[in-house]
PDB file of C-alpha atoms in Angstrom:
ATOM      1  CA  UNK Y1003       3.074 -18.889  41.292  1.00 75.00           C
ATOM      2  CA  UNK Y1004       5.142 -19.454  38.050  1.00 82.00           C
ATOM      3  CA  UNK Y1005       8.370 -17.691  38.782  1.00 88.00           C
ATOM      4  CA  UNK Y1006      10.475 -19.663  36.220  1.00 93.00           C
ATOM      5  CA  UNK Y1007       7.993 -20.245  33.523  1.00 96.00           C
ATOM      6  CA  UNK Y1008       9.593 -19.260  30.180  1.00 96.00           C
ATOM      7  CA  UNK Y1009       7.184 -20.405  27.490  1.00 97.00           C
ATOM      8  CA  UNK Y1010       3.338 -20.771  27.693  1.00 96.00           C
ATOM      9  CA  UNK Y1011       1.381 -22.566  24.945  1.00 96.00           C
ATOM     10  CA  UNK Y1012      -2.369 -21.922  24.983  1.00 94.00           C
ATOM     11  CA  UNK Y1013      -2.983 -22.685  21.300  1.00 94.00           C
ATOM     12  CA  UNK Y1014      -6.143 -24.391  19.936  1.00 94.00           C
ATOM     13  CA  UNK Y1015      -8.313 -23.787  23.038  1.00 90.00           C
ATOM     14  CA  UNK Y1016     -11.484 -21.952  23.884  1.00 89.00           C
ATOM     15  CA  UNK Y1017      -9.869 -19.132  25.917  1.00 92.00           C
ATOM     16  CA  UNK Y1018     -12.091 -16.171  24.951  1.00 94.00           C
ATOM     17  CA  UNK Y1019     -10.646 -13.527  27.343  1.00 94.00           C
ATOM     18  CA  UNK Y1020      -7.782 -12.870  29.734  1.00 93.00           C
ATOM     19  CA  UNK Y1021      -9.526 -12.168  32.990  1.00 92.00           C
ATOM     20  CA  UNK Y1022      -6.585 -11.579  35.319  1.00 92.00           C
ATOM     21  CA  UNK Y1023      -5.617  -7.947  36.061  1.00 94.00           C
ATOM     22  CA  UNK Y1024      -2.477  -6.371  34.726  1.00 93.00           C
ATOM     23  CA  UNK Y1025      -0.913  -6.492  38.145  1.00 94.00           C
ATOM     24  CA  UNK Y1026      -1.703 -10.174  38.691  1.00 93.00           C
ATOM     25  CA  UNK Y1027      -0.262 -11.128  35.244  1.00 94.00           C
ATOM     26  CA  UNK Y1028       2.959  -9.265  36.085  1.00 94.00           C
ATOM     27  CA  UNK Y1029       3.182 -11.011  39.482  1.00 93.00           C
ATOM     28  CA  UNK Y1030       2.252 -14.506  38.419  1.00 93.00           C
ATOM     29  CA  UNK Y1031       4.476 -14.656  35.266  1.00 95.00           C
ATOM     30  CA  UNK Y1032       7.577 -12.611  36.021  1.00 95.00           C
ATOM     31  CA  UNK Y1033       9.837 -14.400  33.533  1.00 96.00           C
ATOM     32  CA  UNK Y1034       7.461 -15.400  30.747  1.00 97.00           C
ATOM     33  CA  UNK Y1035       9.285 -14.807  27.546  1.00 97.00           C
ATOM     34  CA  UNK Y1036       7.102 -16.509  24.895  1.00 97.00           C
ATOM     35  CA  UNK Y1037       3.337 -17.164  24.664  1.00 97.00           C
ATOM     36  CA  UNK Y1038       1.347 -18.964  21.961  1.00 97.00           C
ATOM     37  CA  UNK Y1039      -2.364 -18.056  21.529  1.00 96.00           C
ATOM     38  CA  UNK Y1040      -2.813 -19.609  18.080  1.00 94.00           C
ATOM     39  CA  UNK Y1041      -6.469 -20.341  17.331  1.00 94.00           C
ATOM     40  CA  UNK Y1042      -7.733 -19.371  20.735  1.00 94.00           C
ATOM     41  CA  UNK Y1043     -10.966 -17.533  21.067  1.00 94.00           C
ATOM     42  CA  UNK Y1044      -9.591 -14.044  21.845  1.00 94.00           C
ATOM     43  CA  UNK Y1045     -11.897 -11.409  20.270  1.00 92.00           C
ATOM     44  CA  UNK Y1046     -11.012  -8.191  22.019  1.00 94.00           C
ATOM     45  CA  UNK Y1047      -8.084  -5.725  21.639  1.00 95.00           C
ATOM     46  CA  UNK Y1048      -8.055  -5.215  25.427  1.00 95.00           C
ATOM     47  CA  UNK Y1049      -6.893  -8.831  25.778  1.00 95.00           C
ATOM     48  CA  UNK Y1050      -3.964  -8.054  23.333  1.00 96.00           C
ATOM     49  CA  UNK Y1051      -3.072  -5.008  25.391  1.00 96.00           C
ATOM     50  CA  UNK Y1052      -2.909  -7.187  28.520  1.00 96.00           C
ATOM     51  CA  UNK Y1053       0.006  -9.110  27.042  1.00 97.00           C
ATOM     52  CA  UNK Y1054       2.080  -5.944  27.801  1.00 97.00           C
ATOM     53  CA  UNK Y1055       1.707  -6.866  31.479  1.00 96.00           C
ATOM     54  CA  UNK Y1056       4.224  -9.704  31.241  1.00 96.00           C
ATOM     55  CA  UNK Y1057       7.441  -7.919  32.101  1.00 96.00           C
ATOM     56  CA  UNK Y1058       9.815 -10.075  30.012  1.00 97.00           C
ATOM     57  CA  UNK Y1059       7.571 -11.077  27.102  1.00 97.00           C
ATOM     58  CA  UNK Y1060       9.372 -10.854  23.767  1.00 97.00           C
ATOM     59  CA  UNK Y1061       7.627 -13.412  21.528  1.00 97.00           C
ATOM     60  CA  UNK Y1062       3.998 -13.771  20.721  1.00 97.00           C
ATOM     61  CA  UNK Y1063       2.001 -16.131  18.404  1.00 96.00           C
ATOM     62  CA  UNK Y1064      -1.478 -14.925  17.480  1.00 95.00           C
ATOM     63  CA  UNK Y1065      -2.611 -16.549  14.243  1.00 93.00           C
ATOM     64  CA  UNK Y1066      -6.239 -17.628  13.687  1.00 93.00           C
ATOM     65  CA  UNK Y1067      -8.013 -15.736  16.509  1.00 95.00           C
ATOM     66  CA  UNK Y1068     -11.521 -14.209  15.956  1.00 94.00           C
ATOM     67  CA  UNK Y1069     -10.378 -10.725  16.686  1.00 94.00           C
ATOM     68  CA  UNK Y1070      -8.227 -10.510  13.531  1.00 93.00           C
ATOM     69  CA  UNK Y1071     -10.623 -12.230  10.998  1.00 91.00           C
ATOM     70  CA  UNK Y1072     -11.911  -8.894   9.608  1.00 91.00           C
ATOM     71  CA  UNK Y1073      -8.502  -7.328   9.067  1.00 92.00           C
ATOM     72  CA  UNK Y1074      -6.114  -7.698   6.036  1.00 92.00           C
ATOM     73  CA  UNK Y1075      -2.790  -9.524   6.529  1.00 92.00           C
ATOM     74  CA  UNK Y1076      -0.969  -6.212   6.582  1.00 92.00           C
ATOM     75  CA  UNK Y1077      -3.321  -4.689   9.145  1.00 94.00           C
ATOM     76  CA  UNK Y1078      -3.126  -7.695  11.447  1.00 95.00           C
ATOM     77  CA  UNK Y1079       0.650  -7.631  11.640  1.00 96.00           C
ATOM     78  CA  UNK Y1080       1.106  -3.878  11.864  1.00 96.00           C
ATOM     79  CA  UNK Y1081      -1.673  -3.342  14.419  1.00 96.00           C
ATOM     80  CA  UNK Y1082      -0.341  -6.134  16.627  1.00 97.00           C
ATOM     81  CA  UNK Y1083       3.274  -4.916  16.468  1.00 97.00           C
ATOM     82  CA  UNK Y1084       2.183  -1.370  17.308  1.00 97.00           C
ATOM     83  CA  UNK Y1085       0.195  -2.516  20.339  1.00 97.00           C
ATOM     84  CA  UNK Y1086       2.942  -4.698  21.679  1.00 97.00           C
ATOM     85  CA  UNK Y1087       5.983  -2.382  21.998  1.00 97.00           C
ATOM     86  CA  UNK Y1088       8.249  -4.864  23.806  1.00 96.00           C
ATOM     87  CA  UNK Y1089       8.009  -7.956  21.579  1.00 97.00           C
ATOM     88  CA  UNK Y1090      10.758  -8.721  19.183  1.00 97.00           C
ATOM     89  CA  UNK Y1091       9.215 -11.659  17.355  1.00 97.00           C
ATOM     90  CA  UNK Y1092       5.600 -12.096  16.076  1.00 96.00           C
ATOM     91  CA  UNK Y1093       4.244 -15.345  14.672  1.00 95.00           C
ATOM     92  CA  UNK Y1094       7.760 -16.652  14.240  1.00 94.00           C
ATOM     93  CA  UNK Y1095       9.057 -13.602  12.326  1.00 94.00           C
ATOM     94  CA  UNK Y1096      11.651 -11.167  13.728  1.00 96.00           C
ATOM     95  CA  UNK Y1097      10.436  -7.533  14.044  1.00 95.00           C
ATOM     96  CA  UNK Y1098      13.049  -5.192  12.741  1.00 95.00           C
ATOM     97  CA  UNK Y1099      13.434  -1.584  13.947  1.00 95.00           C
ATOM     98  CA  UNK Y1100      12.223  -0.380  10.552  1.00 94.00           C
ATOM     99  CA  UNK Y1101       9.210  -2.602  10.602  1.00 95.00           C
ATOM    100  CA  UNK Y1102       8.343  -1.439  14.100  1.00 96.00           C
ATOM    101  CA  UNK Y1103       8.494   2.175  13.172  1.00 95.00           C
ATOM    102  CA  UNK Y1104       6.442   1.530   9.965  1.00 95.00           C
ATOM    103  CA  UNK Y1105       3.857  -0.346  12.059  1.00 95.00           C
ATOM    104  CA  UNK Y1106       3.643   2.405  14.667  1.00 96.00           C
ATOM    105  CA  UNK Y1107       3.151   5.084  12.101  1.00 94.00           C
ATOM    106  CA  UNK Y1108       0.625   2.878  10.357  1.00 94.00           C
ATOM    107  CA  UNK Y1109      -1.216   2.572  13.646  1.00 95.00           C
ATOM    108  CA  UNK Y1110      -1.430   6.340  14.116  1.00 93.00           C
ATOM    109  CA  UNK Y1111      -2.886   6.831  10.511  1.00 92.00           C
ATOM    110  CA  UNK Y1112      -5.243   3.846  11.003  1.00 92.00           C
ATOM    111  CA  UNK Y1113      -6.905   5.375  14.072  1.00 93.00           C
ATOM    112  CA  UNK Y1114      -6.635   9.119  13.281  1.00 89.00           C
ATOM    113  CA  UNK Y1115     -10.189   9.218  11.812  1.00 86.00           C
ATOM    114  CA  UNK Y1116     -11.882   7.286  14.648  1.00 90.00           C
ATOM    115  CA  UNK Y1117     -14.165   8.949  17.248  1.00 91.00           C
ATOM    116  CA  UNK Y1118     -12.176   9.968  20.320  1.00 89.00           C
ATOM    117  CA  UNK Y1119     -13.945   7.379  22.538  1.00 90.00           C
ATOM    118  CA  UNK Y1120     -12.839   4.567  20.183  1.00 91.00           C
ATOM    119  CA  UNK Y1121      -9.199   5.521  19.937  1.00 93.00           C
ATOM    120  CA  UNK Y1122      -6.929   3.218  22.039  1.00 94.00           C
ATOM    121  CA  UNK Y1123      -4.549   4.522  24.660  1.00 94.00           C
ATOM    122  CA  UNK Y1124      -1.594   3.292  22.657  1.00 95.00           C
ATOM    123  CA  UNK Y1125      -2.546   5.934  19.898  1.00 94.00           C
ATOM    124  CA  UNK Y1126      -1.854   8.745  22.346  1.00 94.00           C
ATOM    125  CA  UNK Y1127       1.488   7.182  23.388  1.00 95.00           C
ATOM    126  CA  UNK Y1128       2.548   7.016  19.697  1.00 95.00           C
ATOM    127  CA  UNK Y1129       1.371  10.560  19.081  1.00 93.00           C
ATOM    128  CA  UNK Y1130       3.775  11.614  21.821  1.00 93.00           C
ATOM    129  CA  UNK Y1131       6.503   9.660  20.153  1.00 93.00           C
ATOM    130  CA  UNK Y1132       6.011  10.700  16.471  1.00 91.00           C
ATOM    131  CA  UNK Y1133       3.714  13.715  16.635  1.00 90.00           C
ATOM    132  CA  UNK Y1134       0.592  14.057  14.455  1.00 85.00           C
ATOM    133  CA  UNK Y1135       1.192  12.582  11.111  1.00 83.00           C
ATOM    134  CA  UNK Y1136      -0.363  13.640   7.731  1.00 79.00           C
ATOM    135  CA  UNK Y1137      -2.544  11.079   5.955  1.00 75.00           C
ATOM    136  CA  UNK Y1138      -0.674   9.279   3.158  1.00 67.00           C
ATOM    137  CA  UNK Y1139      -1.437  10.515  -0.304  1.00 62.00           C
ATOM    138  CA  UNK Y1140      -3.469   8.213  -2.460  1.00 61.00           C
ATOM    139  CA  UNK Y1141      -1.432   7.725  -5.685  1.00 60.00           C
ATOM    140  CA  UNK Y1142      -3.162   6.077  -8.623  1.00 61.00           C
ATOM    141  CA  UNK Y1143      -0.484   4.048 -10.398  1.00 61.00           C
ATOM    142  CA  UNK Y1144      -2.724   2.642 -13.089  1.00 68.00           C
ATOM    143  CA  UNK Y1145      -1.694   3.615 -16.623  1.00 66.00           C
ATOM    144  CA  UNK Y1146      -3.604   6.514 -18.089  1.00 74.00           C
ATOM    145  CA  UNK Y1147      -6.311   5.367 -20.493  1.00 85.00           C
ATOM    146  CA  UNK Y1148      -6.434   8.307 -22.857  1.00 89.00           C
ATOM    147  CA  UNK Y1149      -4.786  11.606 -23.610  1.00 90.00           C
ATOM    148  CA  UNK Y1150      -5.685  14.759 -25.472  1.00 91.00           C
ATOM    149  CA  UNK Y1151      -3.080  15.514 -28.079  1.00 91.00           C
ATOM    150  CA  UNK Y1152      -2.465  17.920 -31.038  1.00 91.00           C
ATOM    151  CA  UNK Y1153      -2.180  16.240 -34.422  1.00 92.00           C
ATOM    152  CA  UNK Y1154      -0.116  18.340 -36.810  1.00 92.00           C
ATOM    153  CA  UNK Y1155      -0.313  17.672 -40.599  1.00 91.00           C
ATOM    154  CA  UNK Y1156       0.944  20.265 -43.055  1.00 88.00           C
ATOM    155  CA  UNK Y1157      -0.769  23.525 -41.981  1.00 88.00           C
ATOM    156  CA  UNK Y1158      -3.480  21.778 -40.099  1.00 89.00           C
ATOM    157  CA  UNK Y1159      -3.669  21.322 -36.269  1.00 91.00           C
ATOM    158  CA  UNK Y1160      -6.422  19.196 -34.771  1.00 90.00           C
ATOM    159  CA  UNK Y1161      -7.017  18.332 -31.141  1.00 92.00           C
ATOM    160  CA  UNK Y1162      -7.838  14.672 -30.600  1.00 89.00           C
ATOM    161  CA  UNK Y1163      -8.499  12.297 -27.670  1.00 92.00           C
ATOM    162  CA  UNK Y1164      -6.677   9.028 -28.257  1.00 91.00           C
ATOM    163  CA  UNK Y1165      -6.815   5.734 -26.393  1.00 90.00           C
ATOM    164  CA  UNK Y1166      -3.433   4.824 -24.927  1.00 90.00           C
ATOM    165  CA  UNK Y1167      -4.177   1.082 -24.761  1.00 89.00           C
ATOM    166  CA  UNK Y1168      -4.062   0.820 -28.570  1.00 90.00           C
ATOM    167  CA  UNK Y1169      -0.997   0.276 -30.785  1.00 93.00           C
ATOM    168  CA  UNK Y1170       0.736   2.605 -33.235  1.00 93.00           C
ATOM    169  CA  UNK Y1171      -0.915   0.703 -36.101  1.00 93.00           C
ATOM    170  CA  UNK Y1172      -4.362   1.269 -34.644  1.00 93.00           C
ATOM    171  CA  UNK Y1173      -3.624   4.934 -34.086  1.00 93.00           C
ATOM    172  CA  UNK Y1174      -2.628   5.286 -37.695  1.00 92.00           C
ATOM    173  CA  UNK Y1175      -5.999   3.873 -38.753  1.00 92.00           C
ATOM    174  CA  UNK Y1176      -7.679   6.410 -36.519  1.00 90.00           C
ATOM    175  CA  UNK Y1177      -5.675   9.217 -38.144  1.00 91.00           C
ATOM    176  CA  UNK Y1178      -6.491   8.132 -41.789  1.00 89.00           C
ATOM    177  CA  UNK Y1179      -9.617  10.289 -41.949  1.00 86.00           C
ATOM    178  CA  UNK Y1180      -7.883  13.287 -40.328  1.00 86.00           C
ATOM    179  CA  UNK Y1181      -4.882  13.475 -42.653  1.00 89.00           C
ATOM    180  CA  UNK Y1182      -6.221  11.704 -45.681  1.00 89.00           C
ATOM    181  CA  UNK Y1183      -3.260   9.359 -45.988  1.00 89.00           C
ATOM    182  CA  UNK Y1184      -3.122   5.557 -46.139  1.00 90.00           C
ATOM    183  CA  UNK Y1185      -1.433   3.948 -43.156  1.00 89.00           C
ATOM    184  CA  UNK Y1186       1.226   2.586 -45.469  1.00 89.00           C
ATOM    185  CA  UNK Y1187       2.052   6.058 -46.622  1.00 90.00           C
ATOM    186  CA  UNK Y1188       2.114   7.631 -43.214  1.00 90.00           C
ATOM    187  CA  UNK Y1189       5.147   8.697 -41.053  1.00 92.00           C
ATOM    188  CA  UNK Y1190       4.131   9.375 -37.456  1.00 93.00           C
ATOM    189  CA  UNK Y1191       6.173  11.334 -34.919  1.00 91.00           C
ATOM    190  CA  UNK Y1192       5.586  11.853 -31.210  1.00 91.00           C
ATOM    191  CA  UNK Y1193       6.724  15.119 -29.582  1.00 87.00           C
ATOM    192  CA  UNK Y1194       6.895  15.169 -25.785  1.00 79.00           C
ATOM    193  CA  UNK Y1195       6.719  18.886 -24.897  1.00 68.00           C
ATOM    194  CA  UNK Y1196       9.005  18.216 -21.857  1.00 69.00           C
ATOM    195  CA  UNK Y1197      11.612  16.153 -23.751  1.00 67.00           C
ATOM    196  CA  UNK Y1198      14.780  17.926 -25.018  1.00 67.00           C
ATOM    197  CA  UNK Y1199      15.469  15.704 -28.038  1.00 71.00           C
ATOM    198  CA  UNK Y1200      12.811  16.654 -30.478  1.00 76.00           C
ATOM    199  CA  UNK Y1201      10.131  14.394 -32.118  1.00 85.00           C
ATOM    200  CA  UNK Y1202      10.495  10.568 -31.969  1.00 88.00           C
ATOM    201  CA  UNK Y1203       9.391   8.484 -34.910  1.00 90.00           C
ATOM    202  CA  UNK Y1204       6.717   6.015 -33.963  1.00 92.00           C
ATOM    203  CA  UNK Y1205       8.105   3.371 -36.261  1.00 88.00           C
ATOM    204  CA  UNK Y1206       7.038   0.119 -34.515  1.00 90.00           C
ATOM    205  CA  UNK Y1207       3.407  -0.644 -35.453  1.00 90.00           C
ATOM    206  CA  UNK Y1208       2.933  -3.170 -32.657  1.00 91.00           C
ATOM    207  CA  UNK Y1209       4.113  -0.871 -29.860  1.00 90.00           C
ATOM    208  CA  UNK Y1210       1.468   0.232 -27.341  1.00 88.00           C
ATOM    209  CA  UNK Y1211       0.943   3.938 -27.120  1.00 89.00           C
ATOM    210  CA  UNK Y1212       1.088   4.053 -23.233  1.00 86.00           C
ATOM    211  CA  UNK Y1213       4.677   2.936 -23.416  1.00 87.00           C
ATOM    212  CA  UNK Y1214       5.603   6.390 -24.918  1.00 86.00           C
ATOM    213  CA  UNK Y1215       4.332   8.126 -21.782  1.00 85.00           C
ATOM    214  CA  UNK Y1216       1.975  10.256 -23.759  1.00 88.00           C
ATOM    215  CA  UNK Y1217       0.341  13.075 -21.711  1.00 87.00           C
ATOM    216  CA  UNK Y1218      -2.337  15.692 -22.326  1.00 88.00           C
ATOM    217  CA  UNK Y1219      -0.915  18.533 -24.428  1.00 87.00           C
ATOM    218  CA  UNK Y1220       1.669  16.369 -26.309  1.00 89.00           C
ATOM    219  CA  UNK Y1221       1.892  16.638 -30.113  1.00 90.00           C
ATOM    220  CA  UNK Y1222       1.777  14.171 -32.937  1.00 92.00           C
ATOM    221  CA  UNK Y1223       3.235  15.045 -36.309  1.00 92.00           C
ATOM    222  CA  UNK Y1224       2.172  13.214 -39.472  1.00 93.00           C
ATOM    223  CA  UNK Y1225       4.097  13.392 -42.745  1.00 92.00           C
ATOM    224  CA  UNK Y1226       3.637  11.463 -46.029  1.00 91.00           C
ATOM    225  CA  UNK Y1227       6.454   9.099 -46.958  1.00 86.00           C
ATOM    226  CA  UNK Y1228       8.750  10.372 -49.650  1.00 77.00           C
ATOM    227  CA  UNK Y1229       8.118   8.785 -53.060  1.00 62.00           C
TER     228      UNK Y1229
END
């Protein structure tokens, strides 16, 4: 019926589902290259899958549809790209080979914990392509808030837990009662047990402790200033 139709705009309408069968869509729109479904009423992933029935489709616009409202921006784009293997442009942005692979791997990990009856067919296609993937490790990139260190002063060694969000000056105040020295008469050195260069003087009072990379088991050396 529409053998030469290249672009179809169905944006801003109440279309809630694509009722035609896959075979009908392929037959009716053999040369459709671009379709816009911005702000339509689509609310089902099966309707997105039906877009694969257009044999020459390569560009899709799908912003503002009810189906995607509960997903994050990253999830929306990656899940759409993974479900639409033939498109080369989504919502006006070109899909690179790297982005497609990232999206397809994301898709596998996204659905790997779902019950079998809820896993889409595309998941099994991608498992055939990439194999079963391991879940991504969760890495906490927040700076450590505290560390257990050894404080050495003369012949004394005391283990302390120190806050890493404080400054060198604040740490010296904390050490006053341990070493019985005033902060003005205190030289403080940090020794990283993995560093090859020996102790580092903590000479800048306003420097934050977390910037030294202090870890559990590291050592602090306190010495009185020479008179």
